[in-house]
Amino acid sequence: MTMSPRNLLAPTFSRTRLGSGPGLLLAHGAGSSLAGTYGPVLEALAARHTVVGIDYPGSGDTPRSTAPLSVDDLADQLIAAADAEGLDRFAVSGFSLGGPVAIRAAARHPERVTALVLTAAFPHRDNRLALASSVWSKIAASGDRELLAEFLLLMALGTQALESMPGEQLRQTLGYTAATAADGSSEQTDLVGQVDVRDDLAGIKVPTLVVSTTDDRLTSTALHRHLAETIPGAQLAEIATGHLPMLERTDEWLRLITDFLGKHNV
């Protein structure tokens, strides 16, 4: 195994650094941003860790890409952000598309990654995810943010969270979702339909927690279980939400992450 080169790649994505303690890198979901995915738990994570996260092209302050995105580029930019912030070793938490990004980062830089936490993640697209990401990308590319918000809430919210919303709250949530959708949603969801990190899984040698969102219409529990069963020694935890545990079960999700990292002293 060759040592990964340090500081060869210039960090070109916008990044966030918070807190102090052991390193923790964050990889967000498609069509979202670092704040959109991890915002509700960022301060709590930064209470125990030096947290560094990036925004993919077309999210946060990172300009959209004119070329198709690749999981290698996202993983390498995550590591470049760690280099720029002086972190040598770190755990990596990846949500949804951030899961394969975290896995590829661990595969390419095994001597630097100390643990993985993979939430609502997938090693490759199944038919449902292929169809959903195709529709999502086309709606995003059309510029119809209202339609995009309706599709996202239909697909991403768990049954309990969605059906417990009064009509006015649903309208407000649609408006918020429309306003905060990433400009680069189309390119990011195109990548969801292309990613395949299955060949990386058996070589992962660090403690890994797979958080399965059991009412998820985007990434199926079969995909979550595939990760847990193929990554050696991985631990599976279930959380009764749709695709958005940071909104539906914030404290429960946070506790799973912090307990796991604490147990492994990373």
Coordinates of C-alpha atoms in Angstrom, one line a residue:
M1 CA 0.0 0.0 0.0
T2 CA 1.6 3.3 -1.1
M3 CA 1.4 6.2 1.3
S4 CA -0.9 8.9 0.1
P5 CA 0.8 12.1 -1.1
R6 CA 0.2 15.1 1.2
N7 CA -0.7 18.5 0.1
L8 CA -0.5 17.7 -3.6
L9 CA -4.1 18.6 -4.3
A10 CA -5.1 22.2 -3.8
P11 CA -8.4 22.5 -1.8
T12 CA -10.9 24.2 -4.2
F13 CA -14.2 23.5 -2.4
S14 CA -15.5 25.8 0.3
R15 CA -14.9 24.3 3.8
T16 CA -16.0 24.7 7.4
R17 CA -13.9 24.2 10.5
L18 CA -15.3 24.1 14.0
G19 CA -14.3 22.9 17.4
S20 CA -11.3 21.1 18.8
G21 CA -10.2 17.5 19.6
P22 CA -9.8 14.5 17.4
G23 CA -10.4 15.1 13.7
L24 CA -13.8 14.4 12.1
L25 CA -14.5 15.0 8.4
L26 CA -18.1 15.5 7.2
A27 CA -19.4 14.6 3.7
H28 CA -22.9 15.9 3.0
G29 CA -25.8 14.5 0.9
A30 CA -26.7 15.2 -2.7
G31 CA -28.7 18.4 -3.4
S32 CA -27.8 19.6 0.1
S33 CA -24.8 21.3 1.7
L34 CA -22.7 20.8 4.8
A35 CA -25.1 23.1 6.8
G36 CA -28.1 21.4 5.2
T37 CA -27.0 17.9 6.2
Y38 CA -25.1 18.4 9.4
G39 CA -26.4 21.8 10.6
P40 CA -28.6 20.5 13.4
V41 CA -25.7 18.5 15.0
L42 CA -22.6 20.6 14.0
E43 CA -22.2 22.4 17.3
A44 CA -22.6 19.2 19.3
L45 CA -20.0 17.4 17.1
A46 CA -17.6 20.3 17.4
A47 CA -17.8 20.1 21.2
R48 CA -15.7 16.9 21.1
H49 CA -14.0 17.1 17.7
T50 CA -12.2 19.3 15.2
V51 CA -14.9 19.1 12.6
V52 CA -13.9 19.9 8.9
G53 CA -16.5 19.6 6.2
I54 CA -16.7 20.6 2.5
D55 CA -19.5 21.8 0.2
Y56 CA -19.6 20.0 -3.1
P57 CA -19.7 22.0 -6.4
G58 CA -23.0 23.9 -6.5
S59 CA -23.5 23.7 -2.7
G60 CA -22.7 26.4 -0.1
D61 CA -20.0 28.8 -1.5
T62 CA -18.5 26.2 -3.9
P63 CA -19.2 27.2 -7.6
R64 CA -21.1 24.7 -9.8
S65 CA -19.0 22.4 -11.9
T66 CA -19.1 22.5 -15.7
A67 CA -17.9 18.8 -15.8
P68 CA -19.6 15.8 -14.4
L69 CA -18.8 15.1 -10.7
S70 CA -16.8 12.1 -9.6
V71 CA -16.6 10.3 -6.3
D72 CA -12.8 10.4 -6.5
D73 CA -12.8 14.2 -6.8
L74 CA -15.2 14.6 -3.9
A75 CA -13.2 12.2 -1.7
D76 CA -9.9 13.9 -2.6
Q77 CA -11.2 17.3 -1.9
L78 CA -12.4 16.2 1.5
I79 CA -8.8 15.0 2.2
A80 CA -7.4 18.3 0.8
A81 CA -9.6 20.2 3.2
A82 CA -8.2 18.1 6.1
D83 CA -4.7 18.9 4.8
A84 CA -5.4 22.6 4.6
E85 CA -6.7 22.5 8.3
G86 CA -3.7 20.6 9.5
L87 CA -5.5 17.3 10.3
D88 CA -3.4 14.2 9.9
R89 CA -5.8 11.5 11.1
F90 CA -9.6 11.7 11.3
A91 CA -12.8 9.8 11.4
V92 CA -15.2 10.4 8.5
S93 CA -18.9 10.8 8.7
G94 CA -20.8 10.5 5.4
F95 CA -24.6 10.9 4.8
S96 CA -26.3 9.5 1.7
L97 CA -24.0 10.4 -1.2
G98 CA -21.5 11.3 1.4
G99 CA -21.3 7.6 2.4
P100 CA -19.6 6.5 -0.8
V101 CA -17.4 9.7 -0.6
A102 CA -16.3 8.6 2.9
I103 CA -15.7 5.0 1.8
R104 CA -13.6 6.2 -1.2
A105 CA -11.6 8.5 1.1
A106 CA -10.9 5.6 3.4
A107 CA -9.9 3.3 0.5
R108 CA -7.6 5.9 -1.0
H109 CA -6.1 7.1 2.4
P110 CA -6.2 4.1 4.7
E111 CA -3.4 5.3 7.0
R112 CA -5.3 8.5 7.8
V113 CA -8.9 7.4 8.4
T114 CA -9.6 6.2 11.9
A115 CA -13.3 5.3 11.7
L116 CA -16.3 5.6 9.4
V117 CA -19.9 6.6 10.2
L118 CA -22.2 5.9 7.2
T119 CA -25.8 7.2 7.5
A120 CA -28.6 6.4 4.9
A121 CA -25.7 5.5 2.6
F122 CA -25.3 3.2 -0.4
P123 CA -22.5 1.4 -2.1
H124 CA -24.2 1.6 -5.5
R125 CA -27.5 2.5 -7.0
D126 CA -30.3 -0.1 -7.0
N127 CA -33.3 0.3 -9.3
R128 CA -35.2 2.5 -7.0
L129 CA -32.3 4.9 -6.4
A130 CA -31.5 4.9 -10.1
L131 CA -35.1 6.0 -10.9
A132 CA -35.3 8.5 -8.0
S133 CA -31.9 10.2 -8.8
S134 CA -32.9 10.4 -12.5
V135 CA -36.2 12.1 -11.7
W136 CA -34.6 14.3 -9.1
S137 CA -31.8 15.4 -11.5
K138 CA -34.3 16.3 -14.3
I139 CA -36.6 18.3 -12.0
A140 CA -33.6 20.2 -10.6
A141 CA -32.3 20.9 -14.1
S142 CA -35.7 22.3 -15.1
G143 CA -35.4 25.1 -12.5
D144 CA -38.8 24.4 -11.1
R145 CA -37.9 24.7 -7.4
E146 CA -41.5 24.2 -6.2
L147 CA -41.8 20.9 -8.0
L148 CA -38.4 19.9 -6.7
A149 CA -39.5 20.6 -3.2
E150 CA -42.6 18.5 -3.6
F151 CA -40.6 15.6 -4.9
L152 CA -38.0 15.8 -2.2
L153 CA -40.5 15.9 0.7
L154 CA -42.5 13.0 -0.9
M155 CA -39.3 10.9 -1.2
A156 CA -37.1 12.0 1.7
L157 CA -39.4 12.5 4.7
G158 CA -40.5 9.4 6.7
T159 CA -44.2 8.6 7.0
Q160 CA -44.5 9.8 10.6
A161 CA -42.7 13.1 10.0
L162 CA -44.7 13.8 6.8
E163 CA -48.1 12.9 8.1
S164 CA -47.8 14.6 11.4
M165 CA -47.3 18.0 9.7
P166 CA -50.3 20.4 9.7
G167 CA -51.0 21.9 6.2
E168 CA -49.5 25.2 7.1
Q169 CA -46.3 23.6 8.3
L170 CA -46.1 21.5 5.1
R171 CA -46.4 24.7 3.0
Q172 CA -43.7 26.4 5.0
T173 CA -41.4 23.3 4.7
L174 CA -42.0 23.2 1.0
G175 CA -41.0 26.8 0.7
Y176 CA -37.9 26.3 2.8
T177 CA -36.9 23.2 0.8
A178 CA -37.4 25.1 -2.5
A179 CA -35.3 28.0 -1.3
T180 CA -32.4 25.9 0.1
A181 CA -32.0 23.3 -2.7
A182 CA -28.4 23.3 -3.9
D183 CA -27.8 25.0 -7.3
G184 CA -25.7 22.0 -8.2
S185 CA -28.5 19.5 -7.3
S186 CA -28.7 18.1 -10.9
E187 CA -25.0 17.3 -11.1
Q188 CA -24.9 15.9 -7.6
T189 CA -27.9 13.6 -8.2
D190 CA -26.4 12.5 -11.5
L191 CA -23.4 11.3 -9.5
V192 CA -25.8 9.3 -7.2
G193 CA -26.8 7.3 -10.3
Q194 CA -23.2 6.6 -11.3
V195 CA -21.4 5.8 -8.0
D196 CA -20.2 2.3 -7.3
V197 CA -17.9 1.7 -4.4
R198 CA -18.6 -2.0 -3.9
D199 CA -15.0 -2.9 -4.7
D200 CA -13.8 -0.7 -1.8
L201 CA -15.8 -2.3 0.9
A202 CA -13.9 -5.5 1.8
G203 CA -10.7 -3.5 2.2
I204 CA -12.0 -1.1 4.8
K205 CA -10.1 -1.9 8.0
V206 CA -11.4 0.8 10.5
P207 CA -14.3 0.7 12.9
T208 CA -17.4 1.4 10.9
L209 CA -20.9 2.3 12.0
V210 CA -23.7 1.9 9.4
V211 CA -26.9 3.9 10.5
S212 CA -29.9 2.4 8.6
T213 CA -32.9 4.7 8.2
T214 CA -35.6 2.2 8.2
D215 CA -38.5 4.2 6.6
D216 CA -36.3 5.5 3.8
R217 CA -37.7 5.7 0.2
L218 CA -34.5 6.9 -1.4
T219 CA -31.8 4.5 -0.1
S220 CA -33.2 1.2 0.9
T221 CA -32.4 -0.8 4.0
A222 CA -31.1 -3.5 1.7
L223 CA -28.4 -1.0 0.5
H224 CA -27.6 -0.1 4.1
R225 CA -27.3 -3.8 5.1
H226 CA -25.1 -4.5 2.1
L227 CA -22.6 -2.0 3.6
A228 CA -22.8 -3.4 7.1
E229 CA -22.4 -7.0 5.9
T230 CA -19.5 -6.3 3.5
I231 CA -17.3 -3.9 5.5
P232 CA -15.4 -6.2 7.9
G233 CA -16.6 -5.9 11.5
A234 CA -19.1 -3.1 10.7
Q235 CA -21.8 -2.4 13.2
L236 CA -25.4 -1.8 12.1
A237 CA -27.7 0.6 14.0
E238 CA -31.3 1.3 13.0
I239 CA -33.1 4.5 13.3
A240 CA -36.9 4.8 12.6
T241 CA -36.9 7.7 10.2
G242 CA -37.1 8.4 6.5
H243 CA -34.0 9.7 4.7
L244 CA -33.6 12.8 7.0
P245 CA -32.6 11.7 10.5
M246 CA -31.1 15.1 11.2
L247 CA -34.6 16.6 11.0
E248 CA -36.7 13.6 12.2
R249 CA -34.7 12.2 15.1
T250 CA -31.9 14.7 15.6
D251 CA -30.9 13.7 19.1
E252 CA -31.0 10.0 18.4
W253 CA -28.9 10.3 15.3
L254 CA -26.3 12.5 17.2
R255 CA -26.1 10.1 20.1
L256 CA -25.4 7.1 17.7
I257 CA -22.6 9.1 16.1
T258 CA -21.0 10.4 19.3
D259 CA -21.4 7.2 21.3
F260 CA -19.7 5.2 18.5
L261 CA -16.8 7.7 18.0
G262 CA -16.4 7.9 21.8
K263 CA -16.3 4.1 22.2
H264 CA -13.4 3.9 19.7
N265 CA -11.6 7.0 21.1
V266 CA -11.7 8.8 17.8

